[in-house]
């Protein structure tokens, strides 16, 4: 296993440098250390998820062939409302989206039932994803990430989280949200946005901004918010009861 | 946090004029009069009163005691909503501190800064907000005038007209013809006529499957066209015929007394005829003299302030602002920018750069919802679209269902945002 990765890394170095962005799926980068990933999976995931020959749904859905799959689509598994919604909105598990999800599940799928706090270390995540990847169909047919750049994940710069939002500004900005999202927190058809932990709110908005979360209206709305504006909104929404 | 905020609001209400003592207007509270309690005016009045916490004297003048939303009125035609679900009263606005007057504004004296109501009352204002929606252009469809709306309804201002159109569709003879004369640009709700066709087709498919639908259109293309065409073929194959300007859709005369339409000189009998005429700003905007030759009211893209009078703001359908479609979502979005700007002028509250947005959902068939939307920014000469998206043809049923459910959430959200 390790050998193959090493090899492709070498090929990559030789051929890829300089023309990297256009190199296409063939020259995909190694994801990470799959052997370490197997250990991580055993320790942190296997209590709820099965992977490998004969894997079935348990507390969580089985994870074979997760790459390229639409979120919330394993047959026979009862997903949270949030995960189902993300799936119909078009969330597909790629290296990028899985990386963001494993890093901080709720930044990508707010109401996920997965009671996992997230894996902060990027290298560990790469290892885990490399292992998961081994159990997706014909790995060579699936581009590792689109285009071929290594996933950026949703590593929020601590400086972004540290911004003190201006709640007055947030109140004005929030009026754009309340055309659809109700201030009283009802969530028929459209999710509630009140009572969120500030960090989750900020992470979710950045996930839309970076188009990791799929919804077109939200990508458009968040897409033009600056870091300060996202902080202002978060500051305002925490004042609502 | 919660406690201090409550306390602040309570004090704010009691001592509003002290806390927010207006710089320019001395002791008395500055007066804002809003004409029209729809998507634009209702939102503006509510946000002005709510956010100024008592520092502004906000009066809303609205002709009808109950507002019936045009948005979702097509779903009523299709049998997906009952009529009552479209209706909203003004108690919520009154509770936010708005003085609601149920009367029609008949004159505006911009020199004296007064508004005269049909009942004789004269209101003075420091700032006037006009959001009177649309009126129809005389002579837009040869043979049709407003007096014919009982025979050939427009149903483009929701209310009894919407109910009348539905009764007519239900009373159509088997295999009969429903005709729509579609409006020229610009008009309120660009996908509205075509969502209506979808809903009428849905109704007829259940009750009168051999009926025919004929759309006569002066435009050679229209909003969400590919999505509607795909949907009509999938759900109502063969029922809908769309006739564009190349085949006479732009030269239509109607004969209400005979229930006939004349398309490019050819006479045709129809059973129902929905005439949606050309449109212009609501009459009171014309009377106030804030419209130009186009029939619409030009506004400053950064604030929605009238270009012809700095004390007047024009919102929603009546305004000529640039790229935003005439929709409830747009009117609501513009109203929030206007309320912020007016409050800034009158109370010295902080102002922020304008942000506008719009999304319009349409229903094509049960659980087959689509949407189109964009975000906008003010530029020196217009409100300009900066980013947009639209549903795609061939989307799967699960996504269309979620889109439809989202539209239900939007309706609940925006009506709460407008009416409190
Ligand atoms: C069939 C149809 C479907 C639609 N669907 C959608 C949709 O899905 N989404 C969407 O966003 N938009 C939709 N719209 C468009 C939307 O209804 C309008 O764009 C929106 O209502 C415009 O808001 P407004 O404030 O400009 O005018 P309106 O909401 O029409 O409000 C104007 C108000 O002013 C009052 N008024 C007028 N003159 C006077 C006067 N002189 N004195 C006192 N009161 C007066 C009227 O009684 C009325 O209540 C639809 C429209 C139609 C016709």
XYZ file of C-alpha atoms and ligand atoms in Angstrom:
714
model
C 0.000 0.000 0.000
C 2.544 2.476 1.203
C 4.687 1.510 -1.731
C 2.054 2.458 -4.265
C 1.522 5.831 -2.687
C 5.203 6.517 -2.613
C 5.492 5.564 -6.205
C 2.726 7.811 -7.428
C 4.152 10.612 -5.362
C 7.398 10.213 -7.214
C 5.716 10.117 -10.591
C 3.909 13.219 -9.567
C 7.054 15.003 -8.642
C 8.649 14.090 -11.899
C 5.805 14.886 -14.251
C 3.396 17.032 -12.372
C 5.368 19.953 -11.121
C 4.657 23.061 -13.089
C 1.686 21.715 -15.041
C -0.062 20.480 -11.927
C -3.487 22.140 -12.134
C -4.145 20.826 -15.635
C -2.698 17.417 -15.066
C -6.068 15.644 -14.852
C -7.287 12.811 -12.670
C -4.620 10.358 -13.718
C -1.982 12.188 -11.772
C -3.996 12.353 -8.589
C -2.044 13.041 -5.434
C -1.855 10.385 -2.768
C -4.436 11.162 -0.160
C -2.491 10.140 2.882
C -1.166 7.232 4.915
C -3.867 4.592 4.637
C -2.259 2.317 7.215
C -2.426 5.023 9.829
C -5.972 5.676 8.615
C -6.960 2.082 9.354
C -5.802 2.502 12.929
C -7.650 5.792 13.290
C -10.788 4.223 11.882
C -10.589 1.338 14.335
C -10.180 3.702 17.256
C -12.522 6.555 16.404
C -15.126 5.342 13.907
C -15.684 1.596 14.122
C -17.923 1.742 17.172
C -20.630 3.087 14.849
C -19.501 2.463 11.260
C -18.511 -0.664 9.385
C -16.139 -0.659 6.448
C -14.835 -3.508 4.326
C -16.171 -6.920 3.255
C -19.732 -7.507 4.386
C -20.084 -4.086 6.029
C -23.656 -3.323 7.089
C -25.436 -0.349 8.625
C -25.134 -0.098 12.369
C -25.480 3.039 14.483
C -24.114 4.800 11.411
C -24.369 3.799 7.755
C -21.807 1.401 6.271
C -19.031 3.283 4.521
C -18.077 1.156 1.531
C -18.167 3.138 -1.719
C -18.638 6.419 0.086
C -16.583 8.361 -2.468
C -18.785 9.732 -5.219
C -21.951 8.890 -3.314
C -24.725 11.385 -2.657
C -24.999 12.249 1.041
C -27.796 10.462 2.872
C -28.289 7.794 0.214
C -27.316 4.437 1.733
C -30.329 2.222 1.370
C -32.049 1.153 4.534
C -30.331 3.698 6.737
C -32.493 6.293 8.505
C -30.692 9.629 8.242
C -31.248 12.860 10.152
C -33.502 15.435 8.465
C -30.402 17.578 7.948
C -28.380 14.895 6.190
C -31.326 13.983 3.980
C -31.748 17.644 3.060
C -28.056 18.005 2.220
C -28.345 14.972 -0.029
C -31.273 16.335 -1.976
C -29.545 19.717 -2.139
C -26.789 17.887 -3.979
C -24.044 17.199 -1.443
C -21.796 14.499 -2.863
C -18.969 12.911 -0.871
C -15.691 13.876 -2.437
C -12.308 14.283 -0.868
C -13.148 17.942 -0.209
C -16.559 17.452 1.309
C -15.567 14.397 3.357
C -12.567 16.278 4.671
C -14.742 19.189 5.759
C -17.266 16.815 7.306
C -14.744 14.781 9.254
C -13.065 17.955 10.437
C -16.249 19.422 11.869
C -19.389 17.459 11.074
C -21.793 20.203 12.020
C -20.132 22.866 9.895
C -21.264 20.913 6.891
C -24.444 19.236 8.075
C -25.834 21.239 10.979
C -28.275 18.721 12.356
C -26.278 15.553 11.715
C -26.882 12.723 14.159
C -23.223 11.784 14.076
C -22.076 12.504 17.616
C -18.469 12.962 16.621
C -16.737 16.177 17.508
C -14.418 16.232 14.542
C -10.805 15.510 13.727
C -8.789 18.711 13.807
C -5.456 17.375 12.565
C -5.299 17.649 8.781
C -2.744 14.891 8.339
C -4.786 12.469 10.430
C -7.841 13.278 8.332
C -5.881 12.608 5.154
C -4.833 9.258 6.567
C -8.393 8.343 7.455
C -9.692 9.391 4.046
C -6.942 7.421 2.314
C -8.164 4.350 4.182
C -11.837 5.026 3.381
C -10.841 5.486 -0.209
C -9.483 1.952 -0.453
C -13.018 0.669 -0.001
C -14.605 2.722 -2.720
C -15.114 1.033 -6.105
C -12.268 0.950 -8.554
C -10.326 3.752 -6.909
C -8.475 4.597 -10.118
C -11.731 5.656 -11.781
C -12.634 8.273 -9.240
C -10.794 11.542 -9.342
C -9.344 12.187 -5.935
C -10.619 15.711 -5.777
C -11.882 18.257 -8.215
C -9.962 19.549 -10.013
C -6.845 17.763 -8.795
C -5.747 20.102 -6.091
C -5.534 18.637 -2.630
C -8.583 19.360 -0.524
C -8.628 22.651 1.288
C -11.018 21.379 3.932
C -12.730 23.768 6.183
C -9.826 24.855 8.273
C -11.076 28.104 9.654
C -8.281 30.484 10.335
C -8.400 31.186 14.081
C -8.231 34.860 13.143
C -11.629 34.486 11.435
C -13.151 32.948 14.520
C -11.595 35.656 16.666
C -13.294 38.534 14.827
C -15.620 40.367 17.181
C -18.842 40.893 15.234
C -20.737 44.177 15.307
C -24.267 43.197 16.381
C -25.868 46.399 15.014
C -24.457 45.671 11.594
C -25.533 42.062 12.080
C -29.075 43.166 12.799
C -29.255 45.019 9.487
C -27.670 42.100 7.615
C -30.017 39.635 9.298
C -32.984 41.305 7.648
C -31.815 39.630 4.452
C -31.973 36.236 6.167
C -35.440 36.687 7.635
C -37.123 36.895 4.257
C -36.931 33.091 4.370
C -35.668 32.017 7.800
C -38.077 32.842 10.573
C -36.870 34.816 13.546
C -38.902 32.612 15.902
C -36.893 29.573 14.849
C -39.587 27.615 12.957
C -38.066 25.301 10.395
C -40.707 24.057 7.978
C -39.091 23.675 4.567
C -36.262 26.050 5.488
C -33.903 25.412 8.417
C -33.840 27.534 11.555
C -30.868 29.838 12.026
C -31.403 31.014 15.580
C -29.826 29.425 18.701
C -26.732 28.233 16.903
C -23.430 28.063 18.750
C -21.457 30.989 17.294
C -18.613 28.841 16.042
C -20.935 26.470 14.181
C -22.737 29.405 12.605
C -19.499 30.965 11.394
C -18.213 27.610 10.129
C -21.463 26.909 8.282
C -21.444 30.296 6.561
C -17.861 29.830 5.463
C -18.718 26.348 4.176
C -21.392 27.907 1.937
C -19.048 30.692 0.925
C -16.492 28.114 -0.195
C -19.221 26.097 -1.881
C -18.599 23.015 0.279
C -22.218 23.146 1.363
C -24.342 22.761 -1.769
C -27.423 25.013 -1.563
C -27.470 27.607 -4.437
C -29.359 30.329 -2.550
C -27.082 30.017 0.459
C -23.938 29.868 -1.673
C -25.080 33.110 -3.278
C -25.982 34.811 0.003
C -22.879 33.731 1.897
C -20.700 34.159 -1.162
C -20.809 37.910 -0.904
C -20.463 38.179 2.872
C -17.073 39.316 4.137
C -15.487 37.691 7.207
C -16.586 40.745 9.232
C -20.139 40.449 7.979
C -20.326 36.776 8.925
C -19.016 37.652 12.375
C -21.571 40.464 12.662
C -24.415 38.097 11.812
C -23.196 35.538 14.313
C -22.939 38.237 16.966
C -26.471 39.405 16.259
C -28.055 35.957 16.155
C -26.625 35.022 19.552
C -28.559 37.967 21.026
C -31.891 36.453 19.916
C -33.644 34.240 22.390
C -27.806 39.191 27.272
C -31.474 38.416 26.925
C -32.356 40.341 30.013
C -30.364 43.443 29.181
C -31.785 43.466 25.704
C -35.345 43.289 26.960
C -34.661 46.030 29.425
C -33.172 48.155 26.733
C -36.195 47.739 24.499
C -38.540 48.568 27.341
C -36.673 51.759 28.181
C -36.365 52.517 24.511
C -40.111 52.435 24.102
C -40.810 54.567 27.120
C -38.184 57.178 26.449
C -37.677 56.709 22.722
C -37.725 60.354 21.790
C -35.156 61.162 24.437
C -32.788 58.337 23.578
C -32.971 58.932 19.855
C -33.618 62.669 19.921
C -33.712 63.530 16.218
C -31.081 66.068 15.374
C -33.049 68.061 12.849
C -36.625 67.796 13.950
C -36.613 69.178 17.462
C -39.081 67.786 19.962
C -41.843 66.214 17.882
C -41.293 62.737 16.444
C -40.491 62.761 12.714
C -43.406 61.479 10.647
C -43.193 58.805 7.990
C -46.277 58.016 5.922
C -46.287 54.759 3.954
C -48.836 54.303 1.155
C -49.591 50.668 0.323
C -49.476 47.810 2.834
C -48.186 45.060 0.537
C -44.820 43.357 0.240
C -42.848 46.624 0.062
C -44.950 48.993 2.178
C -45.800 46.494 4.908
C -42.147 45.579 5.354
C -41.020 49.229 5.343
C -43.635 50.299 7.901
C -42.854 47.379 10.184
C -39.074 47.806 10.074
C -39.315 51.601 10.502
C -41.472 51.251 13.599
C -39.728 48.211 15.052
C -36.144 49.404 14.568
C -36.690 53.034 15.542
C -38.139 51.792 18.842
C -40.675 54.562 19.041
C -38.526 57.395 17.702
C -40.520 57.630 14.479
C -44.229 58.233 13.986
C -45.091 55.674 11.298
C -48.489 55.676 9.562
C -49.520 53.093 6.985
C -52.316 53.942 4.545
C -53.795 50.827 2.928
C -56.968 50.620 0.863
C -57.925 47.066 1.889
C -58.440 45.862 5.470
C -57.063 42.456 4.470
C -54.162 41.899 2.086
C -54.381 38.947 -0.298
C -50.983 37.848 -1.566
C -50.484 37.525 -5.293
C -47.620 35.226 -4.423
C -49.019 31.711 -4.027
C -52.324 32.807 -5.610
C -51.460 30.500 -8.522
C -51.217 27.640 -6.021
C -54.747 28.481 -4.974
C -55.809 28.207 -8.630
C -54.172 24.794 -8.809
C -55.906 23.606 -5.646
C -52.758 23.531 -3.478
C -53.805 26.319 -1.068
C -57.113 27.589 0.180
C -57.987 31.218 -0.356
C -57.856 32.146 3.336
C -54.226 31.037 3.502
C -53.380 33.942 1.164
C -54.920 36.546 3.436
C -53.161 38.648 6.036
C -54.472 41.384 8.338
C -52.645 44.349 9.819
C -52.812 43.591 13.554
C -49.168 42.543 13.601
C -48.118 45.875 12.104
C -50.228 47.768 14.625
C -48.565 45.736 17.377
C -45.151 46.818 16.056
C -46.179 50.435 16.629
C -47.491 51.334 13.161
C -50.643 53.473 12.946
C -52.700 51.653 10.306
C -55.316 53.659 8.400
C -57.696 51.740 6.182
C -58.337 54.254 3.402
C -57.211 55.174 -0.098
C -54.690 57.943 -0.716
C -56.022 60.209 -3.448
C -53.538 63.075 -3.590
C -49.986 63.940 -2.606
C -48.810 67.547 -2.218
C -45.028 67.247 -2.283
C -44.566 70.992 -1.640
C -46.661 71.008 1.521
C -45.627 67.408 2.304
C -49.156 66.140 2.809
C -51.198 63.135 1.707
C -54.961 63.401 1.248
C -57.164 60.360 1.806
C -60.503 59.531 0.173
C -62.165 59.927 3.567
C -60.983 63.537 3.703
C -58.167 63.131 6.216
C -54.928 64.999 5.473
C -51.670 63.517 6.781
C -48.440 65.471 6.902
C -45.084 63.751 6.504
C -41.363 64.300 6.790
C -40.704 61.302 4.559
C -43.166 59.529 2.276
C -42.846 55.890 1.200
C -44.818 54.761 -1.840
C -45.307 51.071 -2.486
C -48.636 50.961 -4.323
C -47.879 48.000 -6.595
C -49.047 48.170 -10.197
C -51.876 49.473 -12.305
C -52.806 48.408 -15.811
C -52.059 50.428 -18.927
C -55.190 51.505 -20.799
C -55.356 50.177 -24.337
C -52.595 47.633 -23.796
C -54.795 44.813 -25.104
C -57.166 46.043 -27.869
C -60.782 45.399 -26.932
C -60.078 45.074 -23.184
C -60.541 47.656 -20.445
C -60.713 47.278 -16.681
C -64.531 47.250 -16.996
C -64.224 43.896 -18.805
C -62.366 42.248 -15.932
C -65.609 40.590 -14.771
C -65.790 38.716 -18.081
C -62.101 38.373 -18.892
C -60.327 38.565 -15.533
C -56.729 39.684 -15.084
C -56.366 38.058 -11.645
C -53.091 39.934 -11.443
C -54.062 41.794 -8.286
C -55.070 39.025 -5.942
C -58.545 38.989 -4.390
C -61.998 38.513 -5.917
C -60.385 38.437 -9.374
C -58.396 35.353 -8.397
C -61.533 33.611 -7.118
C -63.426 34.559 -10.265
C -60.745 33.074 -12.514
C -60.791 29.838 -10.546
C -64.596 29.564 -10.785
C -64.372 30.112 -14.524
C -61.784 27.378 -14.979
C -63.897 24.987 -12.920
C -66.973 25.812 -15.000
C -65.285 25.223 -18.370
C -67.136 22.828 -20.687
C -65.447 19.480 -21.365
C -62.735 19.957 -23.950
C -63.047 23.755 -23.739
C -60.314 26.342 -24.275
C -58.545 28.437 -21.658
C -56.703 31.392 -23.218
C -54.167 33.674 -21.586
C -53.050 36.973 -23.042
C -49.596 37.280 -21.458
C -48.167 40.706 -20.608
C -45.308 42.610 -22.275
C -42.199 43.463 -20.209
C -41.812 44.836 -17.638
C -44.485 43.355 -15.367
C -44.781 41.973 -11.847
C -43.526 38.452 -11.257
C -41.819 37.398 -14.514
C -42.571 33.649 -14.052
C -46.110 34.377 -12.728
C -48.104 33.869 -15.940
C -46.306 30.584 -16.673
C -46.673 29.240 -13.166
C -50.358 30.070 -13.605
C -50.502 28.062 -16.843
C -48.953 25.122 -14.970
C -51.501 25.357 -12.170
C -54.482 25.698 -14.515
C -53.178 22.691 -16.459
C -52.905 20.730 -13.230
C -56.487 21.555 -12.311
C -57.819 20.736 -15.773
C -55.890 17.484 -15.945
C -57.971 16.247 -12.997
C -61.361 17.633 -13.966
C -61.319 18.265 -17.700
C -58.460 16.357 -19.307
C -59.429 17.126 -22.913
C -59.390 20.890 -22.310
C -56.849 23.043 -24.161
C -54.691 25.892 -22.949
C -53.575 28.643 -25.302
C -50.949 31.221 -24.309
C -50.665 34.313 -26.497
C -47.432 36.054 -25.744
C -45.966 39.317 -27.069
C -42.509 38.256 -25.782
C -40.253 35.905 -27.713
C -38.828 34.461 -24.513
C -39.822 34.400 -20.878
C -38.621 33.571 -17.381
C -37.684 29.919 -16.621
C -38.857 29.034 -20.138
C -36.856 25.809 -20.488
C -38.079 24.605 -17.089
C -41.725 25.340 -17.846
C -41.566 23.807 -21.313
C -39.988 20.663 -19.935
C -42.584 20.495 -17.143
C -45.555 21.051 -19.453
C -44.383 18.286 -21.707
C -43.753 15.924 -18.826
C -46.938 16.561 -16.866
C -49.476 17.990 -19.310
C -48.388 16.652 -22.667
C -50.294 18.223 -25.557
C -52.490 20.452 -23.385
C -50.538 23.717 -23.577
C -49.900 25.666 -26.780
C -47.662 28.699 -26.505
C -47.889 31.238 -29.318
C -45.059 33.763 -29.433
C -44.885 37.014 -31.430
C -43.703 35.236 -34.574
C -47.063 33.518 -34.858
C -49.328 36.358 -33.817
C -48.951 36.225 -30.009
C -48.162 39.926 -30.071
C -51.156 41.107 -32.115
C -54.186 39.973 -30.178
C -57.565 41.656 -29.896
C -60.209 40.425 -27.470
C -64.012 40.634 -27.702
C -65.324 40.123 -24.184
C -69.025 40.268 -25.140
C -68.654 37.420 -27.632
C -65.935 35.531 -25.697
C -63.744 35.678 -28.754
C -60.125 36.457 -29.357
C -58.643 37.611 -32.632
C -55.104 36.405 -33.225
C -53.427 37.925 -36.263
C -56.862 38.526 -37.796
C -58.180 35.044 -37.090
C -61.233 34.806 -34.820
C -61.351 32.111 -32.181
C -63.994 31.195 -29.570
C -62.678 30.635 -26.051
C -64.292 29.581 -22.779
C -62.055 31.404 -20.343
C -59.843 34.343 -21.192
C -57.252 35.581 -18.693
C -56.043 38.985 -19.890
C -52.868 40.197 -18.186
C -52.359 43.678 -19.611
C -49.265 45.871 -19.777
C -48.418 47.501 -16.470
C -47.184 50.715 -14.871
C -46.548 52.080 -11.394
C -49.570 52.233 -9.061
C -51.725 55.299 -9.809
C -50.843 57.188 -6.661
C -47.191 57.234 -7.772
C -48.314 58.855 -11.027
C -50.517 61.305 -9.106
C -47.616 62.167 -6.804
C -45.589 62.967 -9.903
C -42.635 60.728 -9.116
C -42.899 58.599 -12.276
C -41.216 59.315 -15.620
C -42.161 58.632 -19.247
C -41.695 54.904 -18.746
C -44.645 54.868 -16.329
C -42.392 53.738 -13.457
C -40.706 55.732 -10.673
C -36.926 56.154 -10.998
C -35.013 55.681 -7.730
C -31.487 55.989 -6.393
C -29.986 52.464 -6.511
C -28.219 52.933 -3.174
C -31.313 53.728 -1.116
C -34.565 53.495 -3.151
C -35.035 57.248 -2.689
C -36.974 58.871 -5.523
C -34.767 60.604 -8.075
C -37.419 63.310 -8.352
C -37.988 64.169 -4.686
C -35.553 63.597 -1.819
C -38.402 63.272 0.701
C -40.020 60.396 -1.170
C -39.038 56.719 -1.398
C -40.579 54.346 -3.951
C -40.444 50.587 -3.413
C -41.398 47.364 -5.090
C -43.233 47.014 -8.369
C -43.674 50.778 -8.863
C -39.980 51.566 -8.817
C -37.591 51.616 -11.773
C -34.346 50.482 -10.186
C -32.495 48.315 -12.687
C -32.082 44.554 -12.751
C -34.322 43.339 -9.922
C -37.526 41.605 -11.041
C -40.803 42.964 -9.726
C -41.462 40.448 -6.984
C -42.536 40.306 -3.358
C -39.051 39.109 -2.438
C -37.498 42.143 -4.195
C -39.990 44.578 -2.642
C -39.257 43.142 0.814
C -35.510 43.388 0.221
C -35.737 46.979 -1.052
C -37.946 47.980 1.883
C -35.267 47.021 4.388
C -32.670 49.156 2.639
C -35.137 52.059 2.487
C -36.141 51.719 6.159
C -32.491 51.797 7.186
C -31.784 54.875 5.044
C -34.858 56.771 6.250
C -34.149 55.966 9.870
C -30.589 57.164 9.363
C -31.790 60.499 8.023
C -34.469 61.077 10.627
C -32.965 59.657 13.801
C -29.246 59.646 13.070
C -29.080 55.832 13.398
C -26.208 54.028 11.691
C -26.474 53.194 8.019
C -24.781 50.392 6.118
C -24.192 49.700 2.412
C -27.297 48.416 0.618
C -27.565 44.708 -0.178
C -30.413 43.365 -2.270
C -31.486 39.878 -3.244
C -34.303 37.918 -4.817
C -35.435 34.327 -5.245
C -38.644 33.299 -7.021
C -39.978 29.784 -6.628
C -42.560 28.390 -9.054
C -44.620 25.244 -8.860
C -45.016 23.283 -12.096
C -46.898 20.221 -10.808
C -47.349 18.512 -7.419
C -43.974 18.573 -5.640
C -42.247 19.780 -8.785
C -40.818 23.110 -7.660
C -38.164 25.245 -9.386
C -36.439 28.467 -8.465
C -34.426 31.340 -9.879
C -32.559 33.955 -7.904
C -29.870 36.581 -7.831
C -28.039 38.967 -5.556
C -27.733 42.636 -6.451
C -25.656 45.669 -5.649
C -26.170 49.359 -6.258
C -24.024 50.862 -9.032
C -24.189 54.559 -9.971
C -26.866 54.044 -12.620
C -28.850 51.008 -11.500
C -29.258 48.118 -9.107
C -27.134 45.537 -10.887
C -27.205 41.751 -10.691
C -23.930 40.361 -9.341
C -24.594 36.637 -9.066
C -27.479 34.450 -10.145
C -28.627 30.846 -10.272
C -31.530 28.877 -11.719
C -32.898 25.343 -11.324
C -31.781 22.993 -14.075
C -33.829 20.914 -16.467
C -33.672 17.187 -15.747
C -33.288 17.563 -11.977
C -34.443 14.544 -10.000
C -37.765 14.375 -8.202
C -36.240 14.534 -4.718
C -34.591 17.883 -5.418
C -37.771 19.294 -6.955
C -39.704 18.201 -3.874
C -37.220 19.887 -1.540
C -37.439 23.030 -3.687
C -41.214 22.994 -3.352
C -41.011 22.492 0.410
C -38.549 25.340 0.565
C -41.080 27.582 -1.155
C -43.611 26.790 1.584
C -41.017 27.806 4.146
C -40.322 30.991 2.193
C -44.010 31.914 2.135
C -44.299 31.445 5.883
C -41.069 33.380 6.393
C -41.779 36.372 4.200
C -45.356 36.855 5.345
C -44.132 36.833 8.962
C -41.434 39.317 7.957
C -43.944 41.661 6.256
C -46.919 41.449 8.601
C -45.297 40.524 11.917
C -49.897 35.564 -9.961
C -48.755 36.192 -9.238
C -47.805 35.385 -8.607
C -46.757 35.951 -7.924
N -45.849 35.125 -7.313
C -44.796 35.660 -6.665
C -43.864 34.831 -6.023
O -43.981 33.600 -6.023
N -42.818 35.406 -5.396
C -42.652 36.754 -5.347
O -41.691 37.213 -4.739
N -43.537 37.580 -5.958
C -44.598 37.070 -6.601
N -45.507 37.901 -7.215
C -45.238 39.362 -7.279
C -45.639 40.111 -6.024
O -46.970 39.855 -5.681
C -45.446 41.606 -6.218
O -44.247 41.855 -6.887
C -45.421 42.298 -4.876
O -46.662 42.161 -4.242
C -45.058 43.777 -5.026
O -45.112 44.449 -3.796
P -45.534 45.986 -3.761
O -45.381 46.427 -2.360
O -44.840 46.721 -4.821
O -47.076 45.973 -4.186
P -48.312 45.162 -3.571
O -47.858 44.010 -2.783
O -49.253 44.950 -4.677
O -48.937 46.184 -2.542
C -49.543 47.364 -2.950
C -50.586 47.753 -1.918
O -50.883 49.139 -2.060
C -52.253 49.329 -1.883
N -52.564 50.606 -2.551
C -52.331 50.922 -3.847
N -52.697 52.203 -4.073
C -53.149 52.687 -2.904
C -53.662 53.954 -2.500
N -53.768 54.958 -3.369
N -54.042 54.113 -1.206
C -53.935 53.088 -0.314
N -53.466 51.877 -0.652
C -53.073 51.678 -1.931
C -52.893 48.108 -2.494
O -54.173 47.882 -1.959
C -51.898 47.010 -2.094
O -52.257 46.396 -0.885
C -46.611 37.358 -7.878
C -47.550 38.163 -8.505
C -48.611 37.595 -9.182
C -49.617 38.486 -9.831
